[in-house]
PDB file of C-alpha atoms in Angstrom:
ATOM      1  CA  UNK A  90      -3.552   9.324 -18.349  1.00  0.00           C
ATOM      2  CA  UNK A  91      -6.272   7.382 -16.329  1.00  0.00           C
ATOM      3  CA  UNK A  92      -3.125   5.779 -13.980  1.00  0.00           C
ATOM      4  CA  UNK A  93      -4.857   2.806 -12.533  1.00  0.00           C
ATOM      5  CA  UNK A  94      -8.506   1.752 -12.940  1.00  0.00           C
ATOM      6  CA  UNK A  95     -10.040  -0.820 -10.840  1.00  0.00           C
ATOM      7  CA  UNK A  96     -14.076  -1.672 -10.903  1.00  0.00           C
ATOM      8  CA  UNK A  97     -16.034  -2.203  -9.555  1.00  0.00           C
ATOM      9  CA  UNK A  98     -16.438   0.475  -6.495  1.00  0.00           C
ATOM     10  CA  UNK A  99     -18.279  -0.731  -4.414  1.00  0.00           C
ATOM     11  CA  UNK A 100     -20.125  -4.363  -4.276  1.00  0.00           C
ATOM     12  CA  UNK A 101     -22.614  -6.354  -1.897  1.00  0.00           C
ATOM     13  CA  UNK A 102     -22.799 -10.097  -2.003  1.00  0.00           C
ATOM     14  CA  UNK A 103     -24.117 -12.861  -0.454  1.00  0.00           C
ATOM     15  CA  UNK A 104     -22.193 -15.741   0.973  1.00  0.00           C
ATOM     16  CA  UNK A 105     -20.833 -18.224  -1.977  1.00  0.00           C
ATOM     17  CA  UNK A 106     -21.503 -15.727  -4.656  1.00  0.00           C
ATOM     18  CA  UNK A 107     -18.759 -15.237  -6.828  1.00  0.00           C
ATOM     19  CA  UNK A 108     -17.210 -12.030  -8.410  1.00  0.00           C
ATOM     20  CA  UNK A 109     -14.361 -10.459 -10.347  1.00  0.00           C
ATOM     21  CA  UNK A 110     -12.604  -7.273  -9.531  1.00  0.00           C
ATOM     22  CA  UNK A 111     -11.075  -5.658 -12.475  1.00  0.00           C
ATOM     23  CA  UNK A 112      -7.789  -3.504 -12.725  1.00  0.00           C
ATOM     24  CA  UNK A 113      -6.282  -2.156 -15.883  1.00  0.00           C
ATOM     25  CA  UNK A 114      -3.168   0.363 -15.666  1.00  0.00           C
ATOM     26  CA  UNK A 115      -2.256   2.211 -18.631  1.00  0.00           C
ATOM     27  CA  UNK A 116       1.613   3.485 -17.497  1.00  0.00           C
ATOM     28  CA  UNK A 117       3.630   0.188 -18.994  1.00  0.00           C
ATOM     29  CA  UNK A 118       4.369  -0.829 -15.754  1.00  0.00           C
ATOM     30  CA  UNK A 119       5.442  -4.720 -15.806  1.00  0.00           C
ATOM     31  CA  UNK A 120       4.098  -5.214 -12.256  1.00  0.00           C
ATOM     32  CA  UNK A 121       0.607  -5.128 -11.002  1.00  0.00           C
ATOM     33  CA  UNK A 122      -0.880  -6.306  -7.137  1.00  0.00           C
ATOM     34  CA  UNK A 123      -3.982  -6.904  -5.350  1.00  0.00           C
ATOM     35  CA  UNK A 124      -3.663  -5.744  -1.929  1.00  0.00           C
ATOM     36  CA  UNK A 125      -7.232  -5.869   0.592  1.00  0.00           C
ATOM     37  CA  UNK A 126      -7.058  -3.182   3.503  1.00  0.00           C
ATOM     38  CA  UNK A 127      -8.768  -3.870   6.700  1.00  0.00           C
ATOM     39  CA  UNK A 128      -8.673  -1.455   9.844  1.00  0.00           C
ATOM     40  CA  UNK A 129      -5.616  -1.907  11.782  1.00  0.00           C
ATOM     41  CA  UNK A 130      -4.218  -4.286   9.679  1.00  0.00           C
ATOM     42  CA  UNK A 131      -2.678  -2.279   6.861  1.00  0.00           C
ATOM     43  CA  UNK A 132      -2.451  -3.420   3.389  1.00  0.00           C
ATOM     44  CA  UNK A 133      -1.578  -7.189   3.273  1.00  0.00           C
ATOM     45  CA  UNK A 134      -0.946  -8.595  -0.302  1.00  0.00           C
ATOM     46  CA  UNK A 135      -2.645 -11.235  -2.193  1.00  0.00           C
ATOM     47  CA  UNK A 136      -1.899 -11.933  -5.057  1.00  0.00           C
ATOM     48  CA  UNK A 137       1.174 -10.325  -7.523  1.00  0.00           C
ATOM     49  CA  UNK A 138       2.470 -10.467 -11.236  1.00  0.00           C
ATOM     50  CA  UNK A 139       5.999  -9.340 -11.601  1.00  0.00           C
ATOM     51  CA  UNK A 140       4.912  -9.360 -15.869  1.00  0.00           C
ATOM     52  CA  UNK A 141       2.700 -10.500 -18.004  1.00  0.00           C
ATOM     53  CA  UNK A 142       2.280 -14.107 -18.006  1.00  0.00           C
ATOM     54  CA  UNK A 143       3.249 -14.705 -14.156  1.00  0.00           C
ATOM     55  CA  UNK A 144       1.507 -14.747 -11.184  1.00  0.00           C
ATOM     56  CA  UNK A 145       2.314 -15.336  -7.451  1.00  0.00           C
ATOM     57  CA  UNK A 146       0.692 -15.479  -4.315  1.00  0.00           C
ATOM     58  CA  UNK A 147       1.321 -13.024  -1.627  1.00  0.00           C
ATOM     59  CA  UNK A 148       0.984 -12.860   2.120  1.00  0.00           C
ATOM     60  CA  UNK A 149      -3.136 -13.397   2.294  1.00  0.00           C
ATOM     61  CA  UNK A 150      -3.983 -15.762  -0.899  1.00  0.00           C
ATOM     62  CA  UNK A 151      -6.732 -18.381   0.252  1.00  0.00           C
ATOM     63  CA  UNK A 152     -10.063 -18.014  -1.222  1.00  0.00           C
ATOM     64  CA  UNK A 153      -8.441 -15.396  -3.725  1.00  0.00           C
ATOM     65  CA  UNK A 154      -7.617 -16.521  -7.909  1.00  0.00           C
ATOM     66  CA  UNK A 155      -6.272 -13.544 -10.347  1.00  0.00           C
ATOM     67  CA  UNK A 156      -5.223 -13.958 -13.793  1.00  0.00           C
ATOM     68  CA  UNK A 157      -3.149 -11.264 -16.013  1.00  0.00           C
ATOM     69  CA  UNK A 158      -5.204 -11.116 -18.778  1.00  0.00           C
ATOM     70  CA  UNK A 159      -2.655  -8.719 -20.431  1.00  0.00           C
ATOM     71  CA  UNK A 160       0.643  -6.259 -19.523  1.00  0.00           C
ATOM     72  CA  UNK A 161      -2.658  -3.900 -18.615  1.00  0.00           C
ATOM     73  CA  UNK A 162      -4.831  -6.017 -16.777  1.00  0.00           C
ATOM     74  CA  UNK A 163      -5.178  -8.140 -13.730  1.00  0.00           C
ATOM     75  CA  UNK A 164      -8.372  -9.506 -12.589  1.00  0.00           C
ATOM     76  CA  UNK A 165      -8.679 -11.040  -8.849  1.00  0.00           C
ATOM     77  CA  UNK A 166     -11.643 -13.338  -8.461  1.00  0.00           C
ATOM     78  CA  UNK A 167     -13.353 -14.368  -5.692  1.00  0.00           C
ATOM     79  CA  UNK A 168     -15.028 -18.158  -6.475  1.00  0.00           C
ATOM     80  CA  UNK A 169     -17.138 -18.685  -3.190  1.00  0.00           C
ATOM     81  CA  UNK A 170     -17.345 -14.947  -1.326  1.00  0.00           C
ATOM     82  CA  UNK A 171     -17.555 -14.878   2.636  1.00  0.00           C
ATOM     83  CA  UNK A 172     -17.701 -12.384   5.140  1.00  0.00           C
ATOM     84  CA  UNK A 173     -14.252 -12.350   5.934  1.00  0.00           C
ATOM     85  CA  UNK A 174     -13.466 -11.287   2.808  1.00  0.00           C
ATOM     86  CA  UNK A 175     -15.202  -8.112   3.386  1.00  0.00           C
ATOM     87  CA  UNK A 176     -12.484  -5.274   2.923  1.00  0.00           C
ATOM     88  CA  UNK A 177     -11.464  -2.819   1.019  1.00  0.00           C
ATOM     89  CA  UNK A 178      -9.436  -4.105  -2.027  1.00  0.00           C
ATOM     90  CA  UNK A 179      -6.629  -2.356  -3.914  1.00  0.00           C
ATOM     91  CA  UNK A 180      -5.001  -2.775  -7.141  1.00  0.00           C
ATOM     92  CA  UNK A 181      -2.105  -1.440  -7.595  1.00  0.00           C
ATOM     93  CA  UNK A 182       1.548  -1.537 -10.440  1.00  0.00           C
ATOM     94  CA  UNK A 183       4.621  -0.611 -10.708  1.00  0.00           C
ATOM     95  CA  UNK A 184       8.372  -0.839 -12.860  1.00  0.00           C
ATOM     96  CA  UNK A 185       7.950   0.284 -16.453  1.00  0.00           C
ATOM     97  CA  UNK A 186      11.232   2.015 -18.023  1.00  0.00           C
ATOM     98  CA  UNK A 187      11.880   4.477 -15.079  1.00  0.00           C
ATOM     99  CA  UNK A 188      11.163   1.907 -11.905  1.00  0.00           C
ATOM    100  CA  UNK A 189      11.354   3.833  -9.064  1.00  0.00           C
ATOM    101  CA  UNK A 190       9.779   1.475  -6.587  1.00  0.00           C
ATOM    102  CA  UNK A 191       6.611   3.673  -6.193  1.00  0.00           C
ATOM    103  CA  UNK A 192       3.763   2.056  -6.163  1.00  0.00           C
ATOM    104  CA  UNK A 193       0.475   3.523  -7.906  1.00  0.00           C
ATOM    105  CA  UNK A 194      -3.094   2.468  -6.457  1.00  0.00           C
ATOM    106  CA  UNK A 195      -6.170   2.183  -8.061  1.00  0.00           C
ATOM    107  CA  UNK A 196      -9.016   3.815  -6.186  1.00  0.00           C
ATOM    108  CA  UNK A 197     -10.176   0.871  -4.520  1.00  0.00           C
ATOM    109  CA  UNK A 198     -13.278  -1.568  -4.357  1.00  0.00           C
ATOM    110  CA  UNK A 199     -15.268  -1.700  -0.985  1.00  0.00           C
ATOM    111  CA  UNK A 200     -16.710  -5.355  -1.240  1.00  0.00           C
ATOM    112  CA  UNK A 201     -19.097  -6.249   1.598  1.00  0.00           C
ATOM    113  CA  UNK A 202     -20.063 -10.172   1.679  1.00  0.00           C
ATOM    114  CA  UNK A 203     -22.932 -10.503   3.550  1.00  0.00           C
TER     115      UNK A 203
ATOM    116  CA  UNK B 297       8.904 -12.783   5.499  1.00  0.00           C
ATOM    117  CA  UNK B 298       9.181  -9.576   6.181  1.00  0.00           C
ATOM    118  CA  UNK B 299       6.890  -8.476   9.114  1.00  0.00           C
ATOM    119  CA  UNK B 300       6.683  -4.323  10.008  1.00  0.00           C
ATOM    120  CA  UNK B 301       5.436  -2.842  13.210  1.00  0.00           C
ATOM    121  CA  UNK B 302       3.880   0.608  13.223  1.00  0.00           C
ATOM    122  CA  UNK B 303       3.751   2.857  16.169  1.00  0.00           C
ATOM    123  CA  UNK B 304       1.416   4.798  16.927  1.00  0.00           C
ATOM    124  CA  UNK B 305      -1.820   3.518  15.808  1.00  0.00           C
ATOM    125  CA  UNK B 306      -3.353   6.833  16.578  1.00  0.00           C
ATOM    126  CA  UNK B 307      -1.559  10.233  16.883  1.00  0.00           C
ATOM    127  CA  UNK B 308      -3.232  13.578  17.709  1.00  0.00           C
ATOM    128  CA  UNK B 309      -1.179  16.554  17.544  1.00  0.00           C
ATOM    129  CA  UNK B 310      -2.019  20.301  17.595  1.00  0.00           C
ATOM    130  CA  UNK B 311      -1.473  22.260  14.770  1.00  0.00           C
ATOM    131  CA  UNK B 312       2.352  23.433  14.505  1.00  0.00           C
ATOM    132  CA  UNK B 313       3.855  21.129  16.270  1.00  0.00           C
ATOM    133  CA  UNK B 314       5.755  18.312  15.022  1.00  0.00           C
ATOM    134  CA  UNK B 315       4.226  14.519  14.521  1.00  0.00           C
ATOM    135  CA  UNK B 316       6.722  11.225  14.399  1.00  0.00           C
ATOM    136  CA  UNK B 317       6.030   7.527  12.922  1.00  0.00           C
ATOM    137  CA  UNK B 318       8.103   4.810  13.640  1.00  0.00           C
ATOM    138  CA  UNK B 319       8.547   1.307  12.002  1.00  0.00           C
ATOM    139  CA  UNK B 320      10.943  -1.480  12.613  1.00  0.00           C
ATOM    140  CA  UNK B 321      11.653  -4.375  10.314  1.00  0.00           C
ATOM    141  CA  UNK B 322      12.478  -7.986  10.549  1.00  0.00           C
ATOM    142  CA  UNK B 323      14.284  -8.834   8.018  1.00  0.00           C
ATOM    143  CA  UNK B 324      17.880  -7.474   7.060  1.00  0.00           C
ATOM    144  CA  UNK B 325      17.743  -8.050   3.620  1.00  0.00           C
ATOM    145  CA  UNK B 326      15.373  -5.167   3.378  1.00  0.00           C
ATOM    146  CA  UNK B 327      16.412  -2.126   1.309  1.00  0.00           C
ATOM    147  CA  UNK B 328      13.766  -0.251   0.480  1.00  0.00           C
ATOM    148  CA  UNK B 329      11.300   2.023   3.093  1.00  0.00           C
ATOM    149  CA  UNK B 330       8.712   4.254   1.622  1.00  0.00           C
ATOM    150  CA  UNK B 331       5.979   5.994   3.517  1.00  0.00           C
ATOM    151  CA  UNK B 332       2.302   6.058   2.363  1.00  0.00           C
ATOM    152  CA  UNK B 333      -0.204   8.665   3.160  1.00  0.00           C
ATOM    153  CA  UNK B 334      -3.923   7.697   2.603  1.00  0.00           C
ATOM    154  CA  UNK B 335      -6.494  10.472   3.163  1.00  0.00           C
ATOM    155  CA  UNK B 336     -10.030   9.503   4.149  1.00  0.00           C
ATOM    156  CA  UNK B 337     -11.839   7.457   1.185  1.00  0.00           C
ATOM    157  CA  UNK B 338      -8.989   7.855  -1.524  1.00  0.00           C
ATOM    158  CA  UNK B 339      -5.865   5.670  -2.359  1.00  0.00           C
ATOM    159  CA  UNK B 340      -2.693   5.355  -0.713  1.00  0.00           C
ATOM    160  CA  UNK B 341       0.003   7.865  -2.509  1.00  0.00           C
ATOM    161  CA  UNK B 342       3.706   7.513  -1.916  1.00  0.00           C
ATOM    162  CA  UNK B 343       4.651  10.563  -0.075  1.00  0.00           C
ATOM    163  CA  UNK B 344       8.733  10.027   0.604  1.00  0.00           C
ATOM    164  CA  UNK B 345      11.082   7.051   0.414  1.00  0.00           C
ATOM    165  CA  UNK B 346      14.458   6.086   1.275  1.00  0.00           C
ATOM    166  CA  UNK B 347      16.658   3.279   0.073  1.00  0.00           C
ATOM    167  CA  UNK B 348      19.200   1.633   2.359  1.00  0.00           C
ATOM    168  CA  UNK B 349      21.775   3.099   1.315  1.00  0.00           C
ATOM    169  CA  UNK B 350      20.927   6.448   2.625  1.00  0.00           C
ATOM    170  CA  UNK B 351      20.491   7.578   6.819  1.00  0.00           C
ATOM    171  CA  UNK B 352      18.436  10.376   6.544  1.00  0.00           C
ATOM    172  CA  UNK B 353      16.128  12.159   3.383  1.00  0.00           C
ATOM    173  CA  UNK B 354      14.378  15.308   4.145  1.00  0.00           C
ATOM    174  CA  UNK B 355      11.267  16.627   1.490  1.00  0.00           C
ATOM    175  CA  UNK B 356      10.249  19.766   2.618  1.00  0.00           C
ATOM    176  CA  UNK B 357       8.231  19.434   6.040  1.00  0.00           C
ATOM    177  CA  UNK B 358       8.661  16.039   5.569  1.00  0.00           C
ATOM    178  CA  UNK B 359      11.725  13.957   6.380  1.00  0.00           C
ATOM    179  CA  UNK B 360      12.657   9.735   6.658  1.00  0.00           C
ATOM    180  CA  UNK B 361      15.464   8.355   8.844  1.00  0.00           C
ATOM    181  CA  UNK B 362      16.602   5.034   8.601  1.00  0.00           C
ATOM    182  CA  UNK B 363      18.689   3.030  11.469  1.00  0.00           C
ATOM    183  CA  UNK B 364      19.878  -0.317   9.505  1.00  0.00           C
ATOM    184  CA  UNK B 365      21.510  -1.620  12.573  1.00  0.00           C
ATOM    185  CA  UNK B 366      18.432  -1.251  14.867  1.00  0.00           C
ATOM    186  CA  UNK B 367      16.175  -2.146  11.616  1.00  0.00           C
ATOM    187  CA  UNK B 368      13.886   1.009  12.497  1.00  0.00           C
ATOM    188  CA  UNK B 369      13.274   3.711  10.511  1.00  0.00           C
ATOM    189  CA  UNK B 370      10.437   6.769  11.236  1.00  0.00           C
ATOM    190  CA  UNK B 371       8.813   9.678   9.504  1.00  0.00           C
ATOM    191  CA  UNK B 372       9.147  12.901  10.694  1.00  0.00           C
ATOM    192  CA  UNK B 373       6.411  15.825   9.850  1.00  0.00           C
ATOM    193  CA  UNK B 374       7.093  18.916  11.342  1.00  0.00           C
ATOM    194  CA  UNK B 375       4.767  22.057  11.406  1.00  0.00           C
ATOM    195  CA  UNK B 376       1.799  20.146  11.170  1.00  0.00           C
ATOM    196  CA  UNK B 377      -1.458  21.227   8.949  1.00  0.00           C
ATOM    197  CA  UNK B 378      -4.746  20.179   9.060  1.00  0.00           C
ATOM    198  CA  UNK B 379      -3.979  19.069   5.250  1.00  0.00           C
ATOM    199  CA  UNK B 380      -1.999  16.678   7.179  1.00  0.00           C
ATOM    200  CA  UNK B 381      -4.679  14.860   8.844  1.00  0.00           C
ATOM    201  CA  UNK B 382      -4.939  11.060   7.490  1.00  0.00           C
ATOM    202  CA  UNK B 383      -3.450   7.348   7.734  1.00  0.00           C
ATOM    203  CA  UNK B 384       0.322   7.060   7.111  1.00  0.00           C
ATOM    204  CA  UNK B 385       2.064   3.658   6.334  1.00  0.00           C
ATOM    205  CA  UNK B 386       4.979   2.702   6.222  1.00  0.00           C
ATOM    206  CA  UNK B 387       6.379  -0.189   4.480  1.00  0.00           C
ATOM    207  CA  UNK B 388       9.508  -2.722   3.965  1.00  0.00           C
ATOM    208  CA  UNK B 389      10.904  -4.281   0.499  1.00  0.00           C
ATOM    209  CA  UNK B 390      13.112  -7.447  -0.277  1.00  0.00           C
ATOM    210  CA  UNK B 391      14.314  -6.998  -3.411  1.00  0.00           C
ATOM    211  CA  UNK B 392      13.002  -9.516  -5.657  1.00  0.00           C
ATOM    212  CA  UNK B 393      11.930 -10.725  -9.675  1.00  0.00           C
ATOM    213  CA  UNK B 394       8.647  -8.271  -8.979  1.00  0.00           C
ATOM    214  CA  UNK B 395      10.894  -4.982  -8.356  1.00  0.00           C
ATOM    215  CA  UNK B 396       9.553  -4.187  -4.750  1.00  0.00           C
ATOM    216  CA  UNK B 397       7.326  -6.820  -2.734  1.00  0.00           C
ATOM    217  CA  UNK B 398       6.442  -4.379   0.347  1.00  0.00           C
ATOM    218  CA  UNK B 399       5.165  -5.388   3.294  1.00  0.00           C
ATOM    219  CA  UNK B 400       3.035  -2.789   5.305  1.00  0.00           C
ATOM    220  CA  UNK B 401       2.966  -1.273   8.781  1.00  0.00           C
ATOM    221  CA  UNK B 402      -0.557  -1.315  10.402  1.00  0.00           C
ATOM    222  CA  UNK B 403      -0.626   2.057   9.462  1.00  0.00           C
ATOM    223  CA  UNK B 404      -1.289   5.475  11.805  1.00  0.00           C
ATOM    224  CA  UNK B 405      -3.977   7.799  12.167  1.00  0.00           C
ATOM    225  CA  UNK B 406      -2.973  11.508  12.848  1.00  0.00           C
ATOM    226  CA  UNK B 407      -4.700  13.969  13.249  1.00  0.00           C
ATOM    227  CA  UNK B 408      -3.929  17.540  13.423  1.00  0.00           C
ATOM    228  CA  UNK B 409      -5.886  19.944  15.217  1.00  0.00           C
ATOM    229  CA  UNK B 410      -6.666  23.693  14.106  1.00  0.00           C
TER     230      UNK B 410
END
């Protein structure tokens, strides 16, 4: 099993370009995130999807739109990139039929918005 | 919401000795405390949790307590290894319709000298 795939790795854009991350998660988990990670600050959430078909926003959602496409994927877009959203960005799920609470991460996306 | 505080940011220990991470919580309703460890350039992987009902969950040379009443809780390593070296969060859930919304500590670099 792949766990979760997110693409792409890494990405440079300039200012008001626009871009989709992509996540797919192949465990049946019913609950997928997008977290960004900036030193100091942890990982703050953006956007969620307790199951297919729902979406909410999180703690850090301006500038941020996601969609889940599927139970398997969630997409985050960014419509008009800026420099603050340069971080590190993390998808991540979790439930399925023996929920434990753990969360599993993709491998991350290093987006730099120049 | 929920807001965590991590302490330290940075931790340098020597190699045998023992290394503690503490977190405190805001909000009571929380139930659910698991502790992150992120080595450099990979993903975050759940390394130990403990649930609210519990005070204390040991894993080897790794061990959680949790102080409801105080709303702290800390991670305990003891006979530190270089393999030991990397950022450690620790995080807070509400229970809620997505199975575990966690909010993240600002996370602590230790690092464990030979």
């Amino acid at each position: 099993n792949a766990g979760v795939t997110q693409t792409p790795k890494f990405q440079v854009l300039k200012t008001g370009q626009s871009m989709t991350l992509q996540c797919a998660q192949d465990m049946n988990h019913n609950s997928m995130y997008w977290y960004r990670q900036d030193p100091g600050m942890g990982l703050r959430l953006i956007y969620y999807s307790a199951s297919e078909g729902t979406t909410d926003k999180g703690e850090v959602p301006n500038g941020y739109n996601v969609s889940r496409l599927n139970k398997r994927e969630f997409s985050l877009r960014l419509e008009s990139a800026a420099p603050s959203q340069t971080s590190v960005y993390f998808c991540a799920s979790s439930g399925g039929l023996a929920h434990t609470g753990e969360l599993f991460f993709g491998e991350g996306s290093r987006l730099t918005v120049l | 919401g929920e807001n965590v505080e991590q302490h330290p940011s940075t931790l340098s220990v020597q190699e045998g000795d023992s290394a503690v991470i503490k977190c405190t919580y805001s909000d009571s309703a929380s139930n659910y405390f698991p502790w992150y460890k992120q080595e450099l350039g990979k993903r975050p992987q759940l390394i130990i949790d403990i649930r609210s009902n519990v005070g204390e969950k040991k894993d080897q040379r790794i061990a959680v307590t949790l102080n409801k009443t105080a709303k702290h809780f800390s991670l305990h390593i003891t006979e530190t290894q270089p393999e030991d070296s990397a950022v450690y969060f620790c995080a807070a859930s509400i229970p809620d319709n997505a199975g575990n919304m966690l909010t993240f500590g600002g996370g602590t670099r230790l690092m464990v000298k030979p």
